[in-house]
Each structure stands twice: as structure tokens, then as C-alpha cells.
CSV table of C-alpha atoms in Angstrom, one decimal:
chain,number,residue,atom,x,y,z
A,1,UNK,CA,90.2,87.8,65.2
A,2,UNK,CA,87.7,90.6,64.9
A,3,UNK,CA,86.4,92.1,61.8
A,4,UNK,CA,86.2,95.9,61.9
A,5,UNK,CA,82.6,97.0,62.2
A,6,UNK,CA,81.4,98.8,59.1
A,7,UNK,CA,81.0,102.5,59.2
A,8,UNK,CA,77.4,103.3,58.7
A,9,UNK,CA,75.9,106.0,56.6
A,10,UNK,CA,72.6,107.8,56.9
A,11,UNK,CA,69.9,108.0,54.4
A,12,UNK,CA,67.1,110.4,54.7
A,13,UNK,CA,63.5,109.4,54.0
A,14,UNK,CA,61.1,112.3,53.8
A,15,UNK,CA,57.4,112.0,54.5
A,16,UNK,CA,55.1,115.0,54.0
A,17,UNK,CA,51.7,115.5,55.6
A,18,UNK,CA,49.7,118.6,54.9
A,19,UNK,CA,47.0,120.0,57.3
A,20,UNK,CA,45.5,123.4,56.8
A,21,UNK,CA,48.3,124.5,54.4
A,22,UNK,CA,51.1,123.3,56.7
A,23,UNK,CA,53.9,121.3,55.2
A,24,UNK,CA,55.9,119.1,57.5
A,25,UNK,CA,58.8,117.0,56.4
A,26,UNK,CA,59.6,114.1,58.8
A,27,UNK,CA,63.0,112.6,58.4
A,28,UNK,CA,64.0,109.1,59.5
A,29,UNK,CA,67.6,108.1,59.8
A,30,UNK,CA,68.2,104.6,58.3
A,31,UNK,CA,71.7,103.5,59.0
A,32,UNK,CA,73.1,101.2,56.3
A,33,UNK,CA,76.4,99.4,56.0
A,34,UNK,CA,79.0,101.3,54.0
A,35,UNK,CA,81.8,99.3,52.5
A,36,UNK,CA,84.6,101.6,53.7
A,37,UNK,CA,86.2,99.0,56.0
A,38,UNK,CA,85.9,95.9,53.9
A,39,UNK,CA,88.9,93.6,54.4
A,40,UNK,CA,90.1,95.5,57.6
A,41,UNK,CA,90.8,93.1,60.4
A,42,UNK,CA,91.7,94.2,64.0
A,43,UNK,CA,93.6,91.5,65.9
A,44,UNK,CA,92.8,91.1,69.6
A,45,UNK,CA,96.2,92.4,70.6
A,46,UNK,CA,96.7,94.9,67.8
A,47,UNK,CA,98.2,98.3,68.6
A,48,UNK,CA,98.6,101.6,66.6
A,49,UNK,CA,101.5,101.3,64.1
A,50,UNK,CA,103.9,103.4,62.0
A,51,UNK,CA,104.2,106.4,64.3
A,52,UNK,CA,106.1,109.5,63.3
A,53,UNK,CA,106.7,112.4,65.8
A,54,UNK,CA,105.9,115.6,64.0
A,55,UNK,CA,105.9,118.2,66.8
A,56,UNK,CA,106.5,118.3,70.5
A,57,UNK,CA,108.1,115.6,72.6
A,58,UNK,CA,106.6,112.1,73.1
A,59,UNK,CA,108.0,108.6,73.5
A,60,UNK,CA,106.2,105.5,72.4
A,61,UNK,CA,107.0,102.1,74.0
A,62,UNK,CA,105.4,98.7,73.5
A,63,UNK,CA,105.1,95.7,75.7
A,64,UNK,CA,103.1,92.8,74.4
A,65,UNK,CA,99.6,94.2,73.8
A,66,UNK,CA,100.2,97.4,75.7
A,67,UNK,CA,101.4,100.7,74.5
A,68,UNK,CA,102.5,103.7,76.6
A,69,UNK,CA,103.0,107.1,75.1
A,70,UNK,CA,104.8,109.6,77.4
A,71,UNK,CA,104.3,113.2,76.4
A,72,UNK,CA,106.6,115.8,78.0
A,73,UNK,CA,105.4,118.9,76.2
A,74,UNK,CA,102.1,120.8,76.4
A,75,UNK,CA,101.4,119.9,72.7
A,76,UNK,CA,102.5,117.0,70.6
A,77,UNK,CA,101.6,115.6,67.2
A,78,UNK,CA,102.0,112.0,66.1
A,79,UNK,CA,101.2,110.8,62.6
A,80,UNK,CA,100.3,107.1,62.3
A,81,UNK,CA,100.0,104.6,59.5
A,82,UNK,CA,97.2,102.9,61.4
A,83,UNK,CA,95.5,103.5,64.8
A,84,UNK,CA,93.7,100.4,65.9
A,85,UNK,CA,93.3,99.0,69.4
A,86,UNK,CA,92.4,95.3,69.6
A,87,UNK,CA,89.9,93.9,72.1
A,88,UNK,CA,92.8,92.7,74.4
A,89,UNK,CA,95.0,95.7,73.9
A,90,UNK,CA,95.6,98.9,75.8
A,91,UNK,CA,97.0,102.3,74.9
A,92,UNK,CA,97.7,104.8,77.6
A,93,UNK,CA,98.8,108.4,77.2
A,94,UNK,CA,100.8,109.9,80.1
A,95,UNK,CA,100.6,113.7,79.7
A,96,UNK,CA,101.9,116.7,81.8
A,97,UNK,CA,98.5,117.6,83.0
A,98,UNK,CA,94.8,117.7,82.1
A,99,UNK,CA,95.3,120.6,79.7
A,100,UNK,CA,98.1,118.9,77.7
A,101,UNK,CA,96.9,117.8,74.2
A,102,UNK,CA,98.2,115.2,71.7
A,103,UNK,CA,97.1,115.0,68.1
A,104,UNK,CA,97.0,111.5,66.5
A,105,UNK,CA,96.6,111.7,62.8
A,106,UNK,CA,96.1,108.6,60.5
A,107,UNK,CA,97.7,109.0,57.1
A,108,UNK,CA,96.4,105.9,55.3
A,109,UNK,CA,93.0,105.1,54.0
A,110,UNK,CA,92.2,102.5,56.7
A,111,UNK,CA,89.5,103.5,59.2
A,112,UNK,CA,90.4,103.2,62.9
A,113,UNK,CA,88.9,100.5,65.1
A,114,UNK,CA,89.0,101.0,68.9
A,115,UNK,CA,87.9,97.7,70.6
A,116,UNK,CA,90.2,97.7,73.7
A,117,UNK,CA,91.2,100.2,76.3
A,118,UNK,CA,92.3,103.8,75.6
A,119,UNK,CA,93.5,105.8,78.6
A,120,UNK,CA,94.8,109.4,79.2
A,121,UNK,CA,95.0,112.0,81.9
A,122,UNK,CA,94.9,114.8,79.3
A,123,UNK,CA,93.3,115.7,75.9
A,124,UNK,CA,93.5,113.1,73.1
A,125,UNK,CA,92.7,114.0,69.5
A,126,UNK,CA,92.2,111.2,67.0
A,127,UNK,CA,91.8,112.3,63.4
A,128,UNK,CA,91.1,109.8,60.6
A,129,UNK,CA,89.4,111.0,57.4
A,130,UNK,CA,88.5,107.4,56.6
A,131,UNK,CA,86.3,106.8,59.6
A,132,UNK,CA,86.4,105.8,63.2
A,133,UNK,CA,84.6,102.9,65.1
A,134,UNK,CA,84.5,102.6,68.8
A,135,UNK,CA,83.5,99.0,69.2
A,136,UNK,CA,81.2,97.3,71.6
A,137,UNK,CA,83.2,96.3,74.7
A,138,UNK,CA,85.8,99.1,74.2
A,139,UNK,CA,86.6,101.2,77.3
A,140,UNK,CA,87.7,104.8,76.8
A,141,UNK,CA,88.7,106.8,79.9
A,142,UNK,CA,90.4,110.1,79.1
A,143,UNK,CA,90.7,113.6,80.3
A,144,UNK,CA,89.1,114.7,77.1
A,145,UNK,CA,88.6,113.1,73.7
A,146,UNK,CA,88.1,114.7,70.3
A,147,UNK,CA,87.5,112.1,67.5
A,148,UNK,CA,87.1,113.5,64.0
A,149,UNK,CA,87.0,112.5,60.3
A,150,UNK,CA,87.6,116.2,59.6
A,151,UNK,CA,91.1,117.5,59.3
A,152,UNK,CA,93.1,120.0,61.4
A,153,UNK,CA,96.4,121.7,60.5
A,154,UNK,CA,99.5,121.3,62.6
A,155,UNK,CA,99.9,125.0,63.2
A,156,UNK,CA,96.2,125.4,64.3
A,157,UNK,CA,96.6,122.5,66.7
A,158,UNK,CA,99.9,123.8,68.2
A,159,UNK,CA,98.4,127.3,68.6
A,160,UNK,CA,95.4,125.9,70.4
A,161,UNK,CA,93.1,126.9,67.5
A,162,UNK,CA,91.0,123.8,67.0
A,163,UNK,CA,89.6,124.5,63.5
A,164,UNK,CA,88.5,121.4,61.6
A,165,UNK,CA,87.7,121.2,57.9
A,166,UNK,CA,85.9,118.3,56.2
A,167,UNK,CA,88.2,118.5,53.1
A,168,UNK,CA,86.0,116.1,51.1
A,169,UNK,CA,85.7,113.4,53.7
A,170,UNK,CA,82.3,111.6,53.8
A,171,UNK,CA,83.3,109.0,56.4
A,172,UNK,CA,81.5,108.7,59.7
A,173,UNK,CA,82.0,107.9,63.3
A,174,UNK,CA,80.2,105.0,65.0
A,175,UNK,CA,80.3,104.5,68.8
A,176,UNK,CA,79.2,101.3,70.5
A,177,UNK,CA,81.6,101.7,73.4
A,178,UNK,CA,81.8,103.4,76.8
A,179,UNK,CA,83.5,106.8,76.5
A,180,UNK,CA,84.1,108.6,79.8
A,181,UNK,CA,85.9,112.0,80.2
A,182,UNK,CA,87.2,113.4,83.5
A,183,UNK,CA,85.1,115.9,85.4
A,184,UNK,CA,85.0,119.1,83.4
A,185,UNK,CA,86.4,117.4,80.3
A,186,UNK,CA,85.0,117.1,76.8
A,187,UNK,CA,83.9,114.3,74.4
A,188,UNK,CA,83.6,115.6,70.9
A,189,UNK,CA,82.7,113.5,67.8
A,190,UNK,CA,82.9,115.4,64.5
A,191,UNK,CA,82.0,113.8,61.1
A,192,UNK,CA,79.4,114.2,58.4
A,193,UNK,CA,77.5,111.3,60.1
A,194,UNK,CA,77.8,110.4,63.8
A,195,UNK,CA,75.9,107.7,65.5
A,196,UNK,CA,76.1,106.3,69.0
A,197,UNK,CA,74.4,103.5,70.8
A,198,UNK,CA,77.0,103.3,73.6
A,199,UNK,CA,77.7,105.5,76.6
A,200,UNK,CA,79.2,108.9,76.4
A,201,UNK,CA,79.9,110.7,79.7
A,202,UNK,CA,81.5,114.0,80.7
A,203,UNK,CA,80.3,115.1,84.2
A,204,UNK,CA,80.5,118.9,84.6
A,205,UNK,CA,81.8,119.0,81.1
A,206,UNK,CA,80.7,119.0,77.4
A,207,UNK,CA,79.5,116.3,75.0
A,208,UNK,CA,79.3,117.4,71.4
A,209,UNK,CA,78.2,115.4,68.4
A,210,UNK,CA,78.5,117.7,65.3
A,211,UNK,CA,78.5,117.8,61.6
A,212,UNK,CA,79.5,120.6,59.2
A,213,UNK,CA,81.9,121.8,56.5
A,214,UNK,CA,84.0,123.4,59.2
A,215,UNK,CA,83.9,123.2,63.0
A,216,UNK,CA,85.9,125.3,65.5
A,217,UNK,CA,86.2,124.0,69.0
A,218,UNK,CA,86.8,126.4,71.8
A,219,UNK,CA,86.1,127.3,75.4
A,220,UNK,CA,82.8,129.0,76.0
A,221,UNK,CA,81.0,130.2,79.1
A,222,UNK,CA,81.3,128.6,82.5
A,223,UNK,CA,84.5,126.8,81.4
A,224,UNK,CA,82.5,124.6,79.1
A,225,UNK,CA,83.6,123.8,75.6
A,226,UNK,CA,81.7,125.2,72.7
A,227,UNK,CA,81.7,124.9,68.9
A,228,UNK,CA,81.0,127.1,65.8
A,229,UNK,CA,79.8,125.2,62.8
A,230,UNK,CA,79.8,126.2,59.1
A,231,UNK,CA,77.1,124.5,57.0
A,232,UNK,CA,78.2,121.3,55.2
A,233,UNK,CA,78.1,120.8,51.5
A,234,UNK,CA,77.0,117.2,52.0
A,235,UNK,CA,74.1,115.7,53.9
A,236,UNK,CA,74.6,115.6,57.6
A,237,UNK,CA,73.2,113.2,60.2
A,238,UNK,CA,73.6,112.8,64.0
A,239,UNK,CA,71.9,110.0,65.9
A,240,UNK,CA,71.9,108.9,69.5
A,241,UNK,CA,70.4,105.5,70.5
A,242,UNK,CA,72.4,105.1,73.7
A,243,UNK,CA,73.2,107.2,76.8
A,244,UNK,CA,74.8,110.6,76.9
A,245,UNK,CA,75.5,112.1,80.3
A,246,UNK,CA,76.9,115.6,81.2
A,247,UNK,CA,75.4,116.4,84.6
A,248,UNK,CA,76.3,120.0,85.5
A,249,UNK,CA,77.5,120.5,81.9
A,250,UNK,CA,76.4,120.8,78.3
A,251,UNK,CA,75.2,118.4,75.6
A,252,UNK,CA,75.1,119.6,72.0
A,253,UNK,CA,74.0,117.6,68.9
A,254,UNK,CA,74.3,119.9,65.9
A,255,UNK,CA,74.1,119.2,62.2
A,256,UNK,CA,74.1,122.0,59.6
A,257,UNK,CA,74.0,121.9,55.8
A,258,UNK,CA,74.0,124.5,53.1
A,259,UNK,CA,70.9,124.6,50.8
A,260,UNK,CA,67.4,123.2,50.9
A,261,UNK,CA,68.3,120.1,48.8
A,262,UNK,CA,70.7,118.6,51.3
A,263,UNK,CA,69.1,118.8,54.8
A,264,UNK,CA,70.4,117.8,58.1
A,265,UNK,CA,68.9,115.2,60.4
A,266,UNK,CA,69.2,114.9,64.2
A,267,UNK,CA,67.6,111.9,65.8
A,268,UNK,CA,67.5,111.1,69.5
A,269,UNK,CA,66.0,107.8,70.4
A,270,UNK,CA,68.1,107.2,73.5
A,271,UNK,CA,68.7,109.1,76.7
A,272,UNK,CA,70.4,112.5,77.0
A,273,UNK,CA,71.0,113.6,80.6
A,274,UNK,CA,72.4,116.9,81.8
A,275,UNK,CA,71.0,117.3,85.3
A,276,UNK,CA,71.9,120.1,87.7
A,277,UNK,CA,75.0,119.2,89.7
A,278,UNK,CA,77.2,121.2,92.1
A,279,UNK,CA,75.0,124.3,91.6
A,280,UNK,CA,75.5,124.1,87.8
A,281,UNK,CA,72.4,123.8,85.6
A,282,UNK,CA,72.7,121.4,82.7
A,283,UNK,CA,71.8,122.2,79.2
A,284,UNK,CA,70.8,120.0,76.2
A,285,UNK,CA,70.7,121.4,72.7
A,286,UNK,CA,69.6,119.5,69.6
A,287,UNK,CA,70.2,122.0,66.7
A,288,UNK,CA,69.5,121.3,63.0
A,289,UNK,CA,69.7,123.9,60.3
A,290,UNK,CA,66.8,126.3,60.0
A,291,UNK,CA,66.6,126.0,56.2
A,292,UNK,CA,65.7,122.4,55.7
A,293,UNK,CA,66.9,120.5,58.8
A,294,UNK,CA,65.0,118.1,60.9
A,295,UNK,CA,65.1,117.2,64.6
A,296,UNK,CA,63.3,114.0,65.6
A,297,UNK,CA,63.0,113.3,69.4
A,298,UNK,CA,62.0,110.2,71.2
A,299,UNK,CA,63.5,108.6,74.2
A,300,UNK,CA,64.5,111.0,77.1
A,301,UNK,CA,65.9,114.5,77.4
A,302,UNK,CA,66.6,115.1,81.1
A,303,UNK,CA,67.8,118.5,82.4
A,304,UNK,CA,66.1,118.1,85.8
A,305,UNK,CA,67.4,119.0,89.3
A,306,UNK,CA,66.5,116.0,91.6
A,307,UNK,CA,69.3,116.8,94.1
A,308,UNK,CA,68.8,120.5,94.6
A,309,UNK,CA,69.0,123.7,92.6
A,310,UNK,CA,66.9,124.9,89.6
A,311,UNK,CA,66.1,122.9,86.5
A,312,UNK,CA,68.2,123.4,83.4
A,313,UNK,CA,67.5,124.2,79.8
A,314,UNK,CA,66.6,122.1,76.7
A,315,UNK,CA,66.4,123.3,73.1
A,316,UNK,CA,65.2,121.4,70.1
A,317,UNK,CA,65.5,123.6,67.0
A,318,UNK,CA,65.4,123.1,63.3
A,319,UNK,CA,63.2,123.9,60.3
A,320,UNK,CA,61.1,120.8,61.2
A,321,UNK,CA,60.8,119.5,64.8
A,322,UNK,CA,59.0,116.3,65.6
A,323,UNK,CA,58.4,114.9,69.1
A,324,UNK,CA,57.3,111.2,69.1
A,325,UNK,CA,54.6,109.9,71.4
A,326,UNK,CA,55.9,108.8,74.8
A,327,UNK,CA,59.0,111.1,74.7
A,328,UNK,CA,60.1,112.2,78.2
A,329,UNK,CA,61.4,115.7,78.5
A,330,UNK,CA,62.0,117.1,82.0
A,331,UNK,CA,63.5,120.2,83.6
A,332,UNK,CA,61.8,119.5,86.9
A,333,UNK,CA,63.4,120.8,90.1
A,334,UNK,CA,62.6,118.9,93.4
A,335,UNK,CA,63.4,121.9,95.6
A,336,UNK,CA,63.9,124.8,93.1
A,337,UNK,CA,62.4,126.4,90.0
A,338,UNK,CA,61.6,124.3,87.0
A,339,UNK,CA,63.7,124.9,83.8
A,340,UNK,CA,62.5,125.5,80.3
A,341,UNK,CA,62.2,123.3,77.1
A,342,UNK,CA,62.3,125.5,74.0
A,343,UNK,CA,60.9,124.1,70.7
A,344,UNK,CA,61.9,126.3,67.8
A,345,UNK,CA,60.8,125.2,64.3
A,346,UNK,CA,59.1,127.0,61.4
A,347,UNK,CA,55.5,125.7,61.6
A,348,UNK,CA,54.5,123.6,64.6
A,349,UNK,CA,51.3,121.6,65.1
A,350,UNK,CA,49.9,120.1,68.3
A,351,UNK,CA,47.9,117.1,67.1
A,352,UNK,CA,47.8,113.4,67.1
A,353,UNK,CA,48.8,111.2,64.1
A,354,UNK,CA,50.8,112.1,61.0
A,355,UNK,CA,49.7,115.7,60.9
A,356,UNK,CA,51.0,116.5,64.4
A,357,UNK,CA,54.5,117.5,65.5
A,358,UNK,CA,53.6,116.7,69.1
A,359,UNK,CA,50.5,115.2,70.6
A,360,UNK,CA,48.5,117.0,73.3
A,361,UNK,CA,49.2,114.1,75.7
A,362,UNK,CA,52.9,114.3,75.2
A,363,UNK,CA,52.9,118.1,75.6
A,364,UNK,CA,50.7,117.7,78.7
A,365,UNK,CA,53.2,115.3,80.2
A,366,UNK,CA,56.1,117.7,79.5
A,367,UNK,CA,54.2,120.5,81.3
A,368,UNK,CA,54.1,118.4,84.5
A,369,UNK,CA,57.9,118.3,84.4
A,370,UNK,CA,58.8,121.9,83.4
A,371,UNK,CA,58.0,125.0,81.4
A,372,UNK,CA,57.5,124.7,77.7
A,373,UNK,CA,58.0,127.4,75.1
A,374,UNK,CA,57.0,126.9,71.4
A,375,UNK,CA,58.6,129.6,69.3
A,376,UNK,CA,57.9,129.5,65.5
A,377,UNK,CA,60.0,131.4,63.0
A,378,UNK,CA,59.4,132.5,59.4
A,379,UNK,CA,60.4,129.9,56.8
A,380,UNK,CA,60.0,129.2,53.2
A,381,UNK,CA,56.9,127.8,51.4
A,382,UNK,CA,58.1,124.3,51.9
A,383,UNK,CA,59.2,124.6,55.5
A,384,UNK,CA,56.4,126.8,56.9
A,385,UNK,CA,55.4,130.4,57.5
A,386,UNK,CA,55.8,130.5,61.2
A,387,UNK,CA,52.4,129.2,62.4
A,388,UNK,CA,51.5,127.4,65.6
A,389,UNK,CA,48.4,125.2,65.4
A,390,UNK,CA,46.6,123.8,68.4
A,391,UNK,CA,44.6,120.9,67.1
A,392,UNK,CA,44.6,118.6,70.2
A,393,UNK,CA,43.4,119.2,73.7
A,394,UNK,CA,46.0,120.1,76.4
A,395,UNK,CA,45.4,120.3,80.1
A,396,UNK,CA,48.0,121.2,82.8
A,397,UNK,CA,48.1,122.2,86.4
A,398,UNK,CA,51.7,123.5,86.8
A,399,UNK,CA,54.3,125.5,84.9
A,400,UNK,CA,54.0,127.8,81.9
A,401,UNK,CA,53.2,127.1,78.3
A,402,UNK,CA,54.3,129.9,76.1
A,403,UNK,CA,53.2,130.1,72.4
A,404,UNK,CA,55.1,132.7,70.3
A,405,UNK,CA,54.4,132.6,66.6
A,406,UNK,CA,56.1,134.5,63.8
A,407,UNK,CA,52.7,134.6,62.0
A,408,UNK,CA,49.5,132.9,63.4
A,409,UNK,CA,48.5,131.0,66.4
A,410,UNK,CA,45.4,128.9,65.4
A,411,UNK,CA,43.6,127.4,68.3
A,412,UNK,CA,41.2,124.6,67.1
A,413,UNK,CA,41.1,122.6,70.3
A,414,UNK,CA,40.8,123.1,74.1
A,415,UNK,CA,43.6,124.5,76.2
A,416,UNK,CA,42.7,123.9,79.9
A,417,UNK,CA,44.7,125.8,82.5
A,418,UNK,CA,43.9,124.2,85.9
A,419,UNK,CA,44.7,125.5,89.4
A,420,UNK,CA,46.9,123.1,91.3
A,421,UNK,CA,45.8,124.8,94.6
A,422,UNK,CA,42.0,125.0,94.3
A,423,UNK,CA,41.6,126.1,97.9
A,424,UNK,CA,43.6,129.3,97.3
A,425,UNK,CA,43.5,132.2,94.9
A,426,UNK,CA,45.2,131.5,91.6
A,427,UNK,CA,49.0,131.6,92.1
A,428,UNK,CA,50.8,132.8,89.0
A,429,UNK,CA,53.7,130.5,89.8
A,430,UNK,CA,51.3,127.5,89.2
A,431,UNK,CA,49.9,127.0,85.7
A,432,UNK,CA,50.3,129.8,83.1
A,433,UNK,CA,49.5,130.2,79.5
A,434,UNK,CA,51.3,133.0,77.5
A,435,UNK,CA,50.6,133.7,73.9
A,436,UNK,CA,52.3,136.5,72.0
A,437,UNK,CA,50.4,139.7,71.3
A,438,UNK,CA,51.6,140.4,67.8
A,439,UNK,CA,50.4,137.8,65.4
A,440,UNK,CA,49.1,138.3,61.9
A,441,UNK,CA,45.5,137.6,62.9
A,442,UNK,CA,45.9,139.0,66.4
A,443,UNK,CA,44.9,142.1,68.2
A,444,UNK,CA,45.5,143.7,71.6
A,445,UNK,CA,46.4,141.4,74.5
A,446,UNK,CA,43.9,140.5,77.2
A,447,UNK,CA,45.5,140.1,80.6
A,448,UNK,CA,43.9,138.1,83.4
A,449,UNK,CA,45.3,138.4,86.8
A,450,UNK,CA,48.9,137.9,85.7
A,451,UNK,CA,48.2,134.4,84.8
A,452,UNK,CA,47.4,134.5,81.1
A,453,UNK,CA,48.3,136.7,78.1
A,454,UNK,CA,46.2,136.2,75.0
A,455,UNK,CA,46.5,138.2,71.8
A,456,UNK,CA,44.2,136.6,69.3
A,457,UNK,CA,41.0,137.5,67.4
A,458,UNK,CA,38.3,135.1,66.4
A,459,UNK,CA,39.9,134.5,63.0
A,460,UNK,CA,42.5,132.3,64.6
A,461,UNK,CA,40.5,131.1,67.5
A,462,UNK,CA,38.2,128.2,66.8
A,463,UNK,CA,38.8,126.3,70.0
A,464,UNK,CA,38.6,127.2,73.7
A,465,UNK,CA,40.9,128.3,76.5
A,466,UNK,CA,39.5,127.2,79.9
A,467,UNK,CA,40.4,128.4,83.4
A,468,UNK,CA,39.1,126.7,86.5
A,469,UNK,CA,39.3,129.9,88.5
A,470,UNK,CA,38.8,133.6,87.6
A,471,UNK,CA,40.4,134.6,84.4
A,472,UNK,CA,39.9,135.8,80.8
């Protein structure tokens, strides 16, 4: 007998450090046990129960601890009293093709526990406003999976308009399992709070962990899934401590809230990998809201191209972005062009310790593995005015560092741009530094041999920019 793991909730802890009139709020996700599943027990051989066919054609058969659901229409809807799969149980959907979809909706207040095997050749939707747990040891192999504590209407689903509304639910989704979608498929987890320390994989497809008041799922560019998120009226949190893979595809972690008092938190302490595959560049996007949201990055973000092609694209955007020491971010291409990592907060400070958003050493390591763009935007008094502050030394030999500030770029340390081919003339394809030419304390740009653009006056320039060859 296995007790259903508790759905966890996120609490935000805010810590402020002020340096040279910069306010930075660092959020930490602390997952605590929420008593939403007390008393729920999932037996080892337990299967979903109390089904009612609402739309389409589907037949449910049971044999011991196995369940087969044969769907013969393109769309089908099943309402359930409970949807649990015990550790020794298996549920398999047999669908017309990979594009066929079945909606499984739980009507009672019991959260769903998936501890056994879930299989399908098509798209499986599981909606339970009371919460969903994918337990450790569970195996999910599907064409695509959409698991949500947000509701979707029958008509929207049957029309292929996948529009989800929170409708007051505050329950979360927890993944400790291995969830694998077919090539080109999708794994989407939608809830106010989503946390994963298991494996989620969708090669050439899309992995999306998202939180909002309303979320619309659709098909975007390059046959990859995309979402549109309306800001939530409750606090939102997304955390990955496990492994997310979407080589040749797209990974999105997005949390959005309405108003400065709520805030959204995205925390990656695991590995997110979207490497180039089959001539398709991977993309990784961690997107918090730009009003009071926070993105905290540790672990690994990997959009590299080790097997050919160009490197991909990585974005970490929110009002506050913090990169922990030792974080590995790479868009390196073995035989092609390196990709770009975009950091897009309000204020951003390169410094060690509590006042810094990234250390010089961590940024320096990232520049060995791809191009880095820091783009600050105008915020409020609390979130920052759009300054970029260089308070720690950075030295690099390859790739481009681009600093673009909505207001000031303040250089209070040494930026050293080194030539990776000292026997030759400076090659603009090696190390480059680009700083925007229209800052509040800037003036006209100075251009040096196509290698560096600088647009600052002495009022924002208290450090030094070094070049080991000719340059200005």
C-alpha cells in the first residue's frame, strides 16, 4: 500500500541587497507539504475508476491491474471519479494516430497519483483541479501529455482550442517520474505551482511548465507547441531539480502574476537540455513576469550543438534574474556558430556576493561557451531603472558580450577582451564587446576595428576596458 505523496506548495522568501541605489529581490522556492492529499491511498494495482464517456467514442476494458482504452474518434472526453495508477498497474490508450486526443477529467476532490505505467500513441490530457502527482518509479510513455490543475471546457477541447482557466484552483503538480513523449510530441504541465525532480523528455518537441490565470496551448513555429499565458491572481512558482530534455525542440518554463504584491518565481537547479538535433536548433526560455517576477538559475542550461549545426538560444527574463555561482550555460557549437544566451531583467549587476546577480567568473565561463547578451529594461523603483553595473572583472577570448541598458552602464571593474589568435590580426569573429550607444550618461560611440562598440562617458566609466591588440 502506498500513501499518495503530498502536493507541495511554494513559499517565497525575499532578500534585498542594495548597492549603488540598486534594489534586487532574490526569491527562493521552499517547497512545503500541503495537506491536500491526506488520507488518500493508492493501492499497488489500483486503476482509474468511475468513468463516463462524454464525447467521442472510446471503450474501457480492465484485466487485473491493466486497463486498455480504445479510442476510435479523433477526439474523446472521459470524466472520472478518480484517476490513479498504482505502482503495479498499467493504463494504455490506443488512439487512431499521434494527433488524436483524449481528455480525462477528474470530477471529485481527490488528487491523482500516477505511480505505475501510462502509455499512449496519441495525445493524453489529464485535468484534475485538486492536484496531480507523478510518483517516483512511475513510467509515462506517450505521444504527448498535457497534465493540468486548470480546467478546459468540452467545446474548446473538441474544437482543438486548448484554453485552460485556473477557476480558483490552487493545487499543484509534482513530478518525480520519467515522462517521455514521442519525437515531435509535447509534455505540458500547467498549475499555479509546478515542481519536477524527475525526467521530462520530448525530442524534437516541446516541454512546457507554466503557471497563469489562463493558458492557451497551440502550435507555433517549426511545428513546435507554444503557449499564451494570462497573469495569475495568485502567486506562481515553477521549479526544476531534475532533467528536462528537448533536443532539436523547445523548453519553456513560464510563470506570470498580476501585480507587484504577488510575484512569480522560476527556479532551475537541475539540467535543462535542448541541443541542436537534425539541423534544428534548440531553445530554452525561463520567463518570469517583468513586474515583480524572479528567475533563479543554477545547475545547467544546455542549447549547444556537439554533433553539428549552430548553437541554439537561451533566455532568462524577469524583473529580477539571479545566476548562481557554478551555473553552466552553453550554446557552444563544435563545428558551427555559437548561439546566444539572453539575460533580460530590470537592473543587473556583475559582482560577487549578495550584491551581484552573476559573478565575473561565472560570466567568463559562459563566454567560453557562447555569446552573452545582457539587456536591461525600465522597471519601477523597487525592481530597478534599467542599469547594468560591472563591479567584477571579466576576461574572455572568444564570443561576444553585449551590454544594452535602458538607462546606464556603469563600469567599475576591468573588462578584458583577449585575442584568441595572437599571431594574427584581431578577428572580429573571436572576442567582441558591444555596448549600446544611447545610455543616459553616454555619448557618441567609439568604434575600434569592428571589434568593440562603446558609448559611455566618464560619468559611468570608473573601471577599464582592456584589449590585448589594437583597439579603442
